[in-house]
JSON list of C-alpha atoms in Angstrom, two decimals:
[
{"chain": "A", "resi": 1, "resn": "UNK", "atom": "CA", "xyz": [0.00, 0.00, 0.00]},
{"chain": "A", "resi": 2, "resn": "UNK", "atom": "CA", "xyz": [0.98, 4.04, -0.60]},
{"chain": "A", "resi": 3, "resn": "UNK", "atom": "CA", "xyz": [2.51, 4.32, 2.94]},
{"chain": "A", "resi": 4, "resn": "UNK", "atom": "CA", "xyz": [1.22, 8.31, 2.92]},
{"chain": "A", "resi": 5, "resn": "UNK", "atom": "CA", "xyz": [-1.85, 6.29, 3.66]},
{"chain": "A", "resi": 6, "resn": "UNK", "atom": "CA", "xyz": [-0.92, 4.51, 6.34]},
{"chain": "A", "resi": 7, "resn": "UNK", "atom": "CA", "xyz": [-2.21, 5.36, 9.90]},
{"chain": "A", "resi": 8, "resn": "UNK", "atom": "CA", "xyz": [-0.96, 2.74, 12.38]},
{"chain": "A", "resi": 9, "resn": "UNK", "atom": "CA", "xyz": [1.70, -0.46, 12.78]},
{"chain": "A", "resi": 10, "resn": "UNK", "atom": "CA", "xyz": [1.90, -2.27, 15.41]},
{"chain": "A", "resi": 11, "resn": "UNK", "atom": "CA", "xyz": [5.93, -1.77, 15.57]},
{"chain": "A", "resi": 12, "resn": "UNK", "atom": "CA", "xyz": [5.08, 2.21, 16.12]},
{"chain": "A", "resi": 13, "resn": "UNK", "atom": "CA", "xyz": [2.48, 1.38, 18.96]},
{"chain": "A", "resi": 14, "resn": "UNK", "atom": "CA", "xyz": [4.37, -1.59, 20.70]},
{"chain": "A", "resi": 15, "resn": "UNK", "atom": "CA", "xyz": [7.74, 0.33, 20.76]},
{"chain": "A", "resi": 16, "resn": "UNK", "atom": "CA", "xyz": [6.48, 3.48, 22.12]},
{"chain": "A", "resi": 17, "resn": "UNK", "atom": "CA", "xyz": [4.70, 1.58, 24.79]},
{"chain": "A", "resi": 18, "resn": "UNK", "atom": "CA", "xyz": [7.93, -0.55, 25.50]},
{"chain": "A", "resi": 19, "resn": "UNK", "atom": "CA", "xyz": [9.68, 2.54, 26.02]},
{"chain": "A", "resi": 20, "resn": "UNK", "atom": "CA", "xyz": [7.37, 4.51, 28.33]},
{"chain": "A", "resi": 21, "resn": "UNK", "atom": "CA", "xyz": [6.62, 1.60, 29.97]},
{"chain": "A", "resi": 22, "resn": "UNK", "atom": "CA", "xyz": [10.75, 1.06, 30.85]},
{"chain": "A", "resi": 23, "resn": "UNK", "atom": "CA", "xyz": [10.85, 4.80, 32.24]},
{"chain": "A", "resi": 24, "resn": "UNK", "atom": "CA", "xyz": [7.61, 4.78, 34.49]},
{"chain": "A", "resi": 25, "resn": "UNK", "atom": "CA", "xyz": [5.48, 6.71, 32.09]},
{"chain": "A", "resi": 26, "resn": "UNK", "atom": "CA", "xyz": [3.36, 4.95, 30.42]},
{"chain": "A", "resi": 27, "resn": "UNK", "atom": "CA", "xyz": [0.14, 5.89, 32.70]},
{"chain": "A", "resi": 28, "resn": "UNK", "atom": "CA", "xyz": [0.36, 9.34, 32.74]},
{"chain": "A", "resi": 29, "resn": "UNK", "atom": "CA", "xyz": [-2.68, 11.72, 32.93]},
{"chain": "A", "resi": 30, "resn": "UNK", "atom": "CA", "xyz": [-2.95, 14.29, 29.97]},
{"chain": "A", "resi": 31, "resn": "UNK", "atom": "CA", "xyz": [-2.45, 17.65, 30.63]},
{"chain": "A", "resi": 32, "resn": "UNK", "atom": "CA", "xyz": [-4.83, 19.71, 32.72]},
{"chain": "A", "resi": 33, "resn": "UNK", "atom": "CA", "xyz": [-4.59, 22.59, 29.80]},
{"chain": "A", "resi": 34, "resn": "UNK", "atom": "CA", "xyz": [-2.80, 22.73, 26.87]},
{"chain": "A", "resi": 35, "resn": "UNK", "atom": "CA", "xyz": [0.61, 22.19, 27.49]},
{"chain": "A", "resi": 36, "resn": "UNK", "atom": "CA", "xyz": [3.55, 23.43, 24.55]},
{"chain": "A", "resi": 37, "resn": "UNK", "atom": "CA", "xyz": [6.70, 22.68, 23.67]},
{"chain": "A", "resi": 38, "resn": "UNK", "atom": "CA", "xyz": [9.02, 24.38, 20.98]},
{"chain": "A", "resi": 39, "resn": "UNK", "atom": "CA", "xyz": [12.19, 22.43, 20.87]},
{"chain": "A", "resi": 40, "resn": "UNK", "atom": "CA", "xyz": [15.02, 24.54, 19.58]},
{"chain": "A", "resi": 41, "resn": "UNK", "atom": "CA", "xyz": [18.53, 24.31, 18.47]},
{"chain": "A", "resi": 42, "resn": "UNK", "atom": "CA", "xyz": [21.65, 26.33, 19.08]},
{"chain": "A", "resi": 43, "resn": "UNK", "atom": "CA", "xyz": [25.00, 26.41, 17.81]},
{"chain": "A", "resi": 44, "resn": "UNK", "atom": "CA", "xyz": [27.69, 25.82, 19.70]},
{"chain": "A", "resi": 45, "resn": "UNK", "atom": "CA", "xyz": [31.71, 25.93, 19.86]},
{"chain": "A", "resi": 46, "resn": "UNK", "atom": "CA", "xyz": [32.19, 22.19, 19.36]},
{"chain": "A", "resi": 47, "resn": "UNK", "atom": "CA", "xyz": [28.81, 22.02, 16.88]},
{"chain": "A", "resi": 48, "resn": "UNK", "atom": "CA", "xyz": [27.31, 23.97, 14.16]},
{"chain": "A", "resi": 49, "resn": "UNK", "atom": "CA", "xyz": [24.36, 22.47, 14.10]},
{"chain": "A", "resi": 50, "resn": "UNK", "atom": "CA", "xyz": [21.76, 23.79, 11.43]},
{"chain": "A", "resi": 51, "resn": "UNK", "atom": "CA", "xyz": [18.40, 24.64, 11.32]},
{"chain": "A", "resi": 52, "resn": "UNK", "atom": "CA", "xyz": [18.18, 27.42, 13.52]},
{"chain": "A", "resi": 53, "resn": "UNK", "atom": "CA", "xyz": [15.41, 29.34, 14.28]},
{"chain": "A", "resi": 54, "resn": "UNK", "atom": "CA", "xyz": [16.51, 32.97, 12.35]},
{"chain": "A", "resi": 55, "resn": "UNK", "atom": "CA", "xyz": [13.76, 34.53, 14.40]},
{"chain": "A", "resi": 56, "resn": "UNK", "atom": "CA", "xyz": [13.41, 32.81, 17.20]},
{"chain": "A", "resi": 57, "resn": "UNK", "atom": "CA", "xyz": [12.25, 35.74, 19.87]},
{"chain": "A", "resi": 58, "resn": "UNK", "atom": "CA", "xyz": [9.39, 36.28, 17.44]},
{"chain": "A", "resi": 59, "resn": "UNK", "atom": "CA", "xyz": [8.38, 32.74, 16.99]},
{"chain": "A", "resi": 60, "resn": "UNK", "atom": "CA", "xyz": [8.65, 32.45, 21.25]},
{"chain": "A", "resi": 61, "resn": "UNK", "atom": "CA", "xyz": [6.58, 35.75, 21.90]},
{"chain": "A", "resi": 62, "resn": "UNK", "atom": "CA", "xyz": [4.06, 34.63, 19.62]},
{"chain": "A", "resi": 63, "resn": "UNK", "atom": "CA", "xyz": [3.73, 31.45, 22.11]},
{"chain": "A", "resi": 64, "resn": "UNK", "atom": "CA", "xyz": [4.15, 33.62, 24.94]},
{"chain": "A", "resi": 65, "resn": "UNK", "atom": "CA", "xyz": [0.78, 35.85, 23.82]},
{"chain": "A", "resi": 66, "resn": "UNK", "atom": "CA", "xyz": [-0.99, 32.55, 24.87]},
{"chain": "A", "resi": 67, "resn": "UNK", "atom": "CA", "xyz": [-3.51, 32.44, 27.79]},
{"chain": "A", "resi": 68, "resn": "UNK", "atom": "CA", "xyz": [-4.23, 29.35, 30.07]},
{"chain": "A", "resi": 69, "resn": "UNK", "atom": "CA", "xyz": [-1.70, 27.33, 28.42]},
{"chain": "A", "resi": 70, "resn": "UNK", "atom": "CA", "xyz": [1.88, 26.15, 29.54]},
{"chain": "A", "resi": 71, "resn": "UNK", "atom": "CA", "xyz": [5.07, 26.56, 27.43]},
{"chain": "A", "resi": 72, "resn": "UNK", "atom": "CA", "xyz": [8.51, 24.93, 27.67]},
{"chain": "A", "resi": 73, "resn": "UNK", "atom": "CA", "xyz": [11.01, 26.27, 25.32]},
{"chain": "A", "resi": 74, "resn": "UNK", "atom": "CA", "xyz": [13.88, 23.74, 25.49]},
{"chain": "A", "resi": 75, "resn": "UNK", "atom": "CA", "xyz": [17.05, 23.05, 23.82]},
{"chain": "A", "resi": 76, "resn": "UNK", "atom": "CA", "xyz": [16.83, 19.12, 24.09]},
{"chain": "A", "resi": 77, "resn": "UNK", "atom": "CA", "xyz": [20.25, 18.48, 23.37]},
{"chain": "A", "resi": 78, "resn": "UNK", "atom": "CA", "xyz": [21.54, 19.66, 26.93]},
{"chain": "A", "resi": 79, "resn": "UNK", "atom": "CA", "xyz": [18.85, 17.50, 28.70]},
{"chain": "A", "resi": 80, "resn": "UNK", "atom": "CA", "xyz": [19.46, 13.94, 29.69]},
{"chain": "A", "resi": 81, "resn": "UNK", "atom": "CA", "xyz": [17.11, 11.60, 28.01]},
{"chain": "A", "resi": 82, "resn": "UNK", "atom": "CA", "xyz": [14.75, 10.54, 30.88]},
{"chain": "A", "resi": 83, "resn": "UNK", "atom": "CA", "xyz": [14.03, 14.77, 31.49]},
{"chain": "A", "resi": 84, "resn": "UNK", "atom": "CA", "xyz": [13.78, 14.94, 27.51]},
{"chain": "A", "resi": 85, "resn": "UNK", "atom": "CA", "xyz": [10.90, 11.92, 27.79]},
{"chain": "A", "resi": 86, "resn": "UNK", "atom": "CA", "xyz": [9.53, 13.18, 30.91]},
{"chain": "A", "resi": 87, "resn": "UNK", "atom": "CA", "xyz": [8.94, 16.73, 29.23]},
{"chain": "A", "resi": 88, "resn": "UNK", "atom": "CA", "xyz": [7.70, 15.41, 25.77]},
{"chain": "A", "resi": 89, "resn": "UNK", "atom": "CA", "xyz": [5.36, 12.64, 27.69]},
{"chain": "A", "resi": 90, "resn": "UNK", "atom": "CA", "xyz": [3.05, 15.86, 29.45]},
{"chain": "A", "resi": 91, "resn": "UNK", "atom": "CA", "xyz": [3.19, 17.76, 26.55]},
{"chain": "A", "resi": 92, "resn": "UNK", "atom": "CA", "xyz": [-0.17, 17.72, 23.55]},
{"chain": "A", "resi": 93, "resn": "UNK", "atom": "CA", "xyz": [1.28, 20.72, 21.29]},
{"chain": "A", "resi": 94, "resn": "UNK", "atom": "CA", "xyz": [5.15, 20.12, 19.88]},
{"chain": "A", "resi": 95, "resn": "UNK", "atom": "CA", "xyz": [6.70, 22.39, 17.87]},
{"chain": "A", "resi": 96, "resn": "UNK", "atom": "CA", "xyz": [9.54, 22.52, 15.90]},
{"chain": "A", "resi": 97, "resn": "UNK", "atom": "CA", "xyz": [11.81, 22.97, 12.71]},
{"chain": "A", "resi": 98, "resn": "UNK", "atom": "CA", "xyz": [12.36, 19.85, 10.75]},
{"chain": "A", "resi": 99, "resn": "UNK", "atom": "CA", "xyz": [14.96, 17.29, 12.72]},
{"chain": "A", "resi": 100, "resn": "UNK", "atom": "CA", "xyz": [15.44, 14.29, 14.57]},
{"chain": "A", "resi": 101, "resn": "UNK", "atom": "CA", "xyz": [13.85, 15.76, 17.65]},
{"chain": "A", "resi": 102, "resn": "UNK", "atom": "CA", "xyz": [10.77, 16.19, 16.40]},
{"chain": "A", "resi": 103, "resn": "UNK", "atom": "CA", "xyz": [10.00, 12.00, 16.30]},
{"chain": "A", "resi": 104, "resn": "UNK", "atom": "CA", "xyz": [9.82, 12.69, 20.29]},
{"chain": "A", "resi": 105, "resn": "UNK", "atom": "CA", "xyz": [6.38, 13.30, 18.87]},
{"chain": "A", "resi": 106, "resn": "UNK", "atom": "CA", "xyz": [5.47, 9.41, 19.49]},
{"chain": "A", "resi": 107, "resn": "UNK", "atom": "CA", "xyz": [6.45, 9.23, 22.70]},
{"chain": "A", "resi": 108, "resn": "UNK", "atom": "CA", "xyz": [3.81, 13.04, 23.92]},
{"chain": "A", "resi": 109, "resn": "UNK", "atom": "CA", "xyz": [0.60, 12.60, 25.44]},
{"chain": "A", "resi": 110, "resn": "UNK", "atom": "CA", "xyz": [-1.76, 10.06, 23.81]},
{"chain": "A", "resi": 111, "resn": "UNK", "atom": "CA", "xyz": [-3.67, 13.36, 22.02]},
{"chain": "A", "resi": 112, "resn": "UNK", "atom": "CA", "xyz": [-1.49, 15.32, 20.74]},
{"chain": "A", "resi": 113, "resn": "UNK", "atom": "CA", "xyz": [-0.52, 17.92, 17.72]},
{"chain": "A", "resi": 114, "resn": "UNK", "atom": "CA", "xyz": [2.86, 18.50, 16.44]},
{"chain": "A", "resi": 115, "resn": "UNK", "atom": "CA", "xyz": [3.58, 21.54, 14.30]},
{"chain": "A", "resi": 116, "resn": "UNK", "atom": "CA", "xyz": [6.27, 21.01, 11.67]},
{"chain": "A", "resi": 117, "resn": "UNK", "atom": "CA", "xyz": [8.04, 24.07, 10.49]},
{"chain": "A", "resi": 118, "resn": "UNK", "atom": "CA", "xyz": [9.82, 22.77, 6.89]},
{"chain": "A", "resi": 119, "resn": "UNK", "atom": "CA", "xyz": [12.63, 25.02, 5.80]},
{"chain": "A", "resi": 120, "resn": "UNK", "atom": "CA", "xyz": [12.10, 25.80, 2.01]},
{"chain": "A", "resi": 121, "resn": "UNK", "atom": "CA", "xyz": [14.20, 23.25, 0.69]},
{"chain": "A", "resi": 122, "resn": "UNK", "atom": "CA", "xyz": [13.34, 20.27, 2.71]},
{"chain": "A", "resi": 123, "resn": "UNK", "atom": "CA", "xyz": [10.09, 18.02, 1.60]},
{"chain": "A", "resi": 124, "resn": "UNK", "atom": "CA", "xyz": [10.46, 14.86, 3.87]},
{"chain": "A", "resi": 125, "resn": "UNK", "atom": "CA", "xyz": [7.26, 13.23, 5.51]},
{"chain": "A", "resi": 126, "resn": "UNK", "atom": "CA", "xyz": [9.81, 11.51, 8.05]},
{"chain": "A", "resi": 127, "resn": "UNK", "atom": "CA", "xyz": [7.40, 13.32, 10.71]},
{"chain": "A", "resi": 128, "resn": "UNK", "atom": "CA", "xyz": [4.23, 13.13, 8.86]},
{"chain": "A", "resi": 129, "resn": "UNK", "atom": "CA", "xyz": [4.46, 9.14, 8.88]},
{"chain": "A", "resi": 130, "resn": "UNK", "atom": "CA", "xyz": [5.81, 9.41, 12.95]},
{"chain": "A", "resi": 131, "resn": "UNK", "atom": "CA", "xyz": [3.05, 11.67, 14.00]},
{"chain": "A", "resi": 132, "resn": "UNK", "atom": "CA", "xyz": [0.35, 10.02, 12.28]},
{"chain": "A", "resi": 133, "resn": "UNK", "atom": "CA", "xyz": [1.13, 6.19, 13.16]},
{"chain": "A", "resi": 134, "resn": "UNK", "atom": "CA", "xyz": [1.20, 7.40, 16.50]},
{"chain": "A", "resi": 135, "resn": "UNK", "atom": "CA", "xyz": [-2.52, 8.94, 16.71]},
{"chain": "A", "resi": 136, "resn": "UNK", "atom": "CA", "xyz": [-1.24, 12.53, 16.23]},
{"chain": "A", "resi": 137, "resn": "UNK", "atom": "CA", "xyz": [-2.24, 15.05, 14.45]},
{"chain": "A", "resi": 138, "resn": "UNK", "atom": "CA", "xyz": [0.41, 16.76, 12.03]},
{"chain": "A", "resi": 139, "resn": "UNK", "atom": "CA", "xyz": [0.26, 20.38, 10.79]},
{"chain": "A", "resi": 140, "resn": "UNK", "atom": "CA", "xyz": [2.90, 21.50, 8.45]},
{"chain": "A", "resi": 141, "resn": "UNK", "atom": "CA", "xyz": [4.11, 24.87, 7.94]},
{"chain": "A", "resi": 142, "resn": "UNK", "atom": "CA", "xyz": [6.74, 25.87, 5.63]},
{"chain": "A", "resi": 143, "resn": "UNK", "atom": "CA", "xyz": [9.06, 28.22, 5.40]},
{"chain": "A", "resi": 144, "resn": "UNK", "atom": "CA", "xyz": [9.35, 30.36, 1.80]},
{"chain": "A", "resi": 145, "resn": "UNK", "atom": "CA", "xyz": [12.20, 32.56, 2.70]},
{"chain": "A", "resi": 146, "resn": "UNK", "atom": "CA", "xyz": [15.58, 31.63, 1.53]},
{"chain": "A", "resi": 147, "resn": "UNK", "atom": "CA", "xyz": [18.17, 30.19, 4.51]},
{"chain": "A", "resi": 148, "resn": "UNK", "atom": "CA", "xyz": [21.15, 32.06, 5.50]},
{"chain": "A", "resi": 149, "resn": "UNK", "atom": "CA", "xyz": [24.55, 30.00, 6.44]},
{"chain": "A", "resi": 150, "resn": "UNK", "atom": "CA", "xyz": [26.66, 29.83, 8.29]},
{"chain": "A", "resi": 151, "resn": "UNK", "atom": "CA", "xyz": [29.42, 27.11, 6.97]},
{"chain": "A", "resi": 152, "resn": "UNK", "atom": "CA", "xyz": [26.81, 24.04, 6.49]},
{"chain": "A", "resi": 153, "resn": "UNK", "atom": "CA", "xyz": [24.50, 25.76, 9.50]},
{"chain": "A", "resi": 154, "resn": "UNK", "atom": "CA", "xyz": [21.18, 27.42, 8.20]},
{"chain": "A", "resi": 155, "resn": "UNK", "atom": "CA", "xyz": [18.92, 29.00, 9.58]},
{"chain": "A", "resi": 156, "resn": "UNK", "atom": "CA", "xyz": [15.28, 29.47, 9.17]},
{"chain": "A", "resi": 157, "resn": "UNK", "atom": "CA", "xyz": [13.11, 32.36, 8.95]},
{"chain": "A", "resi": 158, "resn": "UNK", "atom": "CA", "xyz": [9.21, 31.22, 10.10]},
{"chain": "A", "resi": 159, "resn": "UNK", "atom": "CA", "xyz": [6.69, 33.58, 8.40]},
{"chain": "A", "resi": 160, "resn": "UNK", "atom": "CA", "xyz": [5.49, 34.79, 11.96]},
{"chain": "A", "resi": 161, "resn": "UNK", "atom": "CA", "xyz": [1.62, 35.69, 10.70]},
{"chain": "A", "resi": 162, "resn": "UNK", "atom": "CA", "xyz": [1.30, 32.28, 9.35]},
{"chain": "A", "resi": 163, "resn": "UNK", "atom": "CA", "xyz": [2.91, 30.45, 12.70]},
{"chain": "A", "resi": 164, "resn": "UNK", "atom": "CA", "xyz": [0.48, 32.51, 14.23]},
{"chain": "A", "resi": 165, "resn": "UNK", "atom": "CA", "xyz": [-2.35, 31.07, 12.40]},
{"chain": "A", "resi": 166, "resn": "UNK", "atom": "CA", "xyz": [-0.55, 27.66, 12.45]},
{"chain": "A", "resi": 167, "resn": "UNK", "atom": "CA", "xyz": [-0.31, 28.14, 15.97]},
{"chain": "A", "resi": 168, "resn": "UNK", "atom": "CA", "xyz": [-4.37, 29.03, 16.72]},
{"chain": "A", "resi": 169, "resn": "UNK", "atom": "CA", "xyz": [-5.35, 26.00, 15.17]},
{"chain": "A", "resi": 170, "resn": "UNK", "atom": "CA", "xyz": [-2.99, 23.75, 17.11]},
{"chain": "A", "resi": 171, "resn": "UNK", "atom": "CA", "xyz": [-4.68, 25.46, 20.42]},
{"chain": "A", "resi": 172, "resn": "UNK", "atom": "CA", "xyz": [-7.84, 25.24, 19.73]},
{"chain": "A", "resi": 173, "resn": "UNK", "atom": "CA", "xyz": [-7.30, 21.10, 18.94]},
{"chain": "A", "resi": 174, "resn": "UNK", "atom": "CA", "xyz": [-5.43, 21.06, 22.15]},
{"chain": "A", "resi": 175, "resn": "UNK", "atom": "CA", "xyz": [-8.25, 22.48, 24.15]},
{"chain": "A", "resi": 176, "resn": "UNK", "atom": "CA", "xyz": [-10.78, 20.24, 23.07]},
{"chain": "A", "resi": 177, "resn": "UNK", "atom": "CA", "xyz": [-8.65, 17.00, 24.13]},
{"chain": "A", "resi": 178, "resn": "UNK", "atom": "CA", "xyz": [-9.32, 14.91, 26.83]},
{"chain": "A", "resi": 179, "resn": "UNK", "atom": "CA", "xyz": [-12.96, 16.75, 28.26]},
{"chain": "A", "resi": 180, "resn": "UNK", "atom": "CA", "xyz": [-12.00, 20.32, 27.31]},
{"chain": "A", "resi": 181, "resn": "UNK", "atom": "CA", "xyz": [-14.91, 22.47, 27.27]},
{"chain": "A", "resi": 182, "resn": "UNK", "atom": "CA", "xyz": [-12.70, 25.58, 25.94]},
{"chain": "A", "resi": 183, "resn": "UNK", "atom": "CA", "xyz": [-13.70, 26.35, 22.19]},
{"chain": "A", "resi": 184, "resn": "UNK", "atom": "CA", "xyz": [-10.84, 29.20, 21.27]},
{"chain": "A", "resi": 185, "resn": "UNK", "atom": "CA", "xyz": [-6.79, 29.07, 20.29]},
{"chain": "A", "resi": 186, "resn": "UNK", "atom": "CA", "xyz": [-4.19, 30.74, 21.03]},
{"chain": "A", "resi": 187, "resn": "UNK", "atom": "CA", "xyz": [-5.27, 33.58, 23.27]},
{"chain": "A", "resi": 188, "resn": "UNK", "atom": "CA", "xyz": [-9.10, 32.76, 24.57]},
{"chain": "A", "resi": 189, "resn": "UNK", "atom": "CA", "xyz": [-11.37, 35.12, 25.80]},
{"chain": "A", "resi": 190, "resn": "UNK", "atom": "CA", "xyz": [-11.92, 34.92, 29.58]},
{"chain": "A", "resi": 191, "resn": "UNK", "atom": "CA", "xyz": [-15.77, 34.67, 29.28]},
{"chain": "A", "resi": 192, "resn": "UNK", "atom": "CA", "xyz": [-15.20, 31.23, 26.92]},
{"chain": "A", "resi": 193, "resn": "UNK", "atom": "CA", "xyz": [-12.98, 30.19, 29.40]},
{"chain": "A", "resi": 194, "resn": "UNK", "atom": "CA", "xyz": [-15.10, 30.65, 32.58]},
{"chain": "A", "resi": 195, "resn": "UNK", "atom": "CA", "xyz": [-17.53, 27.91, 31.17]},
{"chain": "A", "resi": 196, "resn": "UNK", "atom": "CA", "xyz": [-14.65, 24.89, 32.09]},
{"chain": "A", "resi": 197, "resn": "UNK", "atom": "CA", "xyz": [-15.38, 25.17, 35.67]},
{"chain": "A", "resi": 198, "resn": "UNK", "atom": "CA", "xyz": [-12.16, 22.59, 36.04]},
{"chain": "A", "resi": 199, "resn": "UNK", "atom": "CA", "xyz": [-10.12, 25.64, 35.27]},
{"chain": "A", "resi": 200, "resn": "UNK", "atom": "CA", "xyz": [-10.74, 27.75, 37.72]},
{"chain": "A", "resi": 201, "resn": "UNK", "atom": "CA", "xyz": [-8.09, 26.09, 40.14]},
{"chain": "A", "resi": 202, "resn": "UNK", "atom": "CA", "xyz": [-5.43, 27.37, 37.42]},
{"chain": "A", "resi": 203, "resn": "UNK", "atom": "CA", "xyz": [-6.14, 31.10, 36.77]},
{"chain": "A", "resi": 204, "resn": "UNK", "atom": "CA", "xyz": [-3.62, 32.69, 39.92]},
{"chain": "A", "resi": 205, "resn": "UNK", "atom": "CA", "xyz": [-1.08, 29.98, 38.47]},
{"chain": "A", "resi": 206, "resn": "UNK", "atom": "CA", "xyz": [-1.26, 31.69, 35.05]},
{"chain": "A", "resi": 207, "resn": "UNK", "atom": "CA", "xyz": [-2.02, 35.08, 36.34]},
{"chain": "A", "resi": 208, "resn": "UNK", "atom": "CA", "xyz": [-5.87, 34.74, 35.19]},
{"chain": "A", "resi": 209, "resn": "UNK", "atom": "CA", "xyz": [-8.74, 36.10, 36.86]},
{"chain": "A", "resi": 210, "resn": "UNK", "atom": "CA", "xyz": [-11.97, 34.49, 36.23]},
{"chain": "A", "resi": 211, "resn": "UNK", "atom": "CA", "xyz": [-14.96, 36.15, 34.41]},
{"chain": "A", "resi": 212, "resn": "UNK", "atom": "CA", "xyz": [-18.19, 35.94, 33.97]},
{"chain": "A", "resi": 213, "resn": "UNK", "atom": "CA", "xyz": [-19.61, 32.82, 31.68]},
{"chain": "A", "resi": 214, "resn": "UNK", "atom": "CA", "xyz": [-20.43, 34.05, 27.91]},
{"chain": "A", "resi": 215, "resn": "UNK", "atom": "CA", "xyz": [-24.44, 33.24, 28.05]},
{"chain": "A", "resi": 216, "resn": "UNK", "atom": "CA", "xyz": [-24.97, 29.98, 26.53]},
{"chain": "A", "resi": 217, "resn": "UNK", "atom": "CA", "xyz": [-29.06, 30.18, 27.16]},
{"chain": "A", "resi": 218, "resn": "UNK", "atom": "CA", "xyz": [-31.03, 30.11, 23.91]},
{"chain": "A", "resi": 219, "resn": "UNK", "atom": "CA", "xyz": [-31.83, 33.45, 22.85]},
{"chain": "A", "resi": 220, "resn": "UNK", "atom": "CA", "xyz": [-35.04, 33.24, 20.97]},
{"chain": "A", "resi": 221, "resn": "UNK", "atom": "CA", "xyz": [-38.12, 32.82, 22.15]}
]
């Protein structure tokens, strides 16, 4: 069969449980709220890694606009593996440019969304086929500004109105998972909010302050 139609294997399903399973966290409860992780990489003396965010304060303050959510921005590479699947395990929204990293996206919560940012000239499904034979859901985004090197390092401009967009969507998936009752993205309005009544033990954590309930009574007589 076309394997871009292919949505599960048992290898996928019985290795990501074997792993889990070794490292204690293979019963874990979702994530009260959505719960977001943009994995980065960074350059360093001994590596020049590539695929580097070009932007990458404007892709994090775009996260950072979010409301009742919670972000990690991580640089994997300095964490030890057990913290890298710890992290990954309670998190539903992964984001990242195109690399190795991003096939953490088997091991996230069992409803999940990863966001793939392709850099112009890359067209693998390598994460496409990872995300989907894992129950995830995939969104692609793609970068259409040329990379800048540095040696064999590039890096990667996101088009910020389109992660944006990219970004909404993911949210408003993410929300909905598990018994979510909050029907917005990125930044949700407080009154949309107030009807999850299993949030309100979060809004001081997140700096929140509860609202009043948009009506949800019929309006017509």
């Amino acid at each position: 069969p076309d394997p871009m139609r292919c949505y599960r294997t048992s290898l996928f399903d019985s290795y990501r449980r074997f792993v889990l399973n070794a490292f204690g966290l293979l019963n874990v409860p979702p994530p009260e709220i959505p719960s977001v992780a943009l994995s980065l990489r960074h350059r360093t003396a001994s590596k020049n890694v590539g695929r580097i965010l070009a932007n990458e304060a404007e892709v994090v303050a775009v996260l950072k606009e979010g409301n009742m959510m919670d972000l990690n921005v991580v640089d994997t590479s300095s964490m030890k593996f057990s913290e890298q699947l710890k992290l990954i395990r309670n998190t539903n929204v992964l984001v990242g440019v195109h690399g190795a990293g991003l096939m953490f996206i088997m091991f996230a919560a069992d409803e999940a969304v990863l966001v793939e940012i392709h850099p112009s000239y890359r067209q693998d499904r390598h994460f496409r086929h990872a995300a989907r034979l894992t129950g995830k859901i995939y969104m692609p985004l793609r970068s259409h500004v040329r990379e800048h090197c540095q040696g064999s390092s590039d890096s990667v401009t996101v088009p910020i109105e389109e992660f944006k967009q990219t970004m909404d969507g993911a949210l408003r998936i993410a929300r909905s998972f598990d018994d979510g009752l909050s029907e917005c993205g990125l930044v949700c309005p407080l009154n949309i909010l107030a009807l999850d009544s299993k949030l309100d033990s979060l809004y001081s954590r997140h700096g929140l302050r509860k609202s009043s309930p948009v009506n949800t009574q019929f309006p017509c007589g």
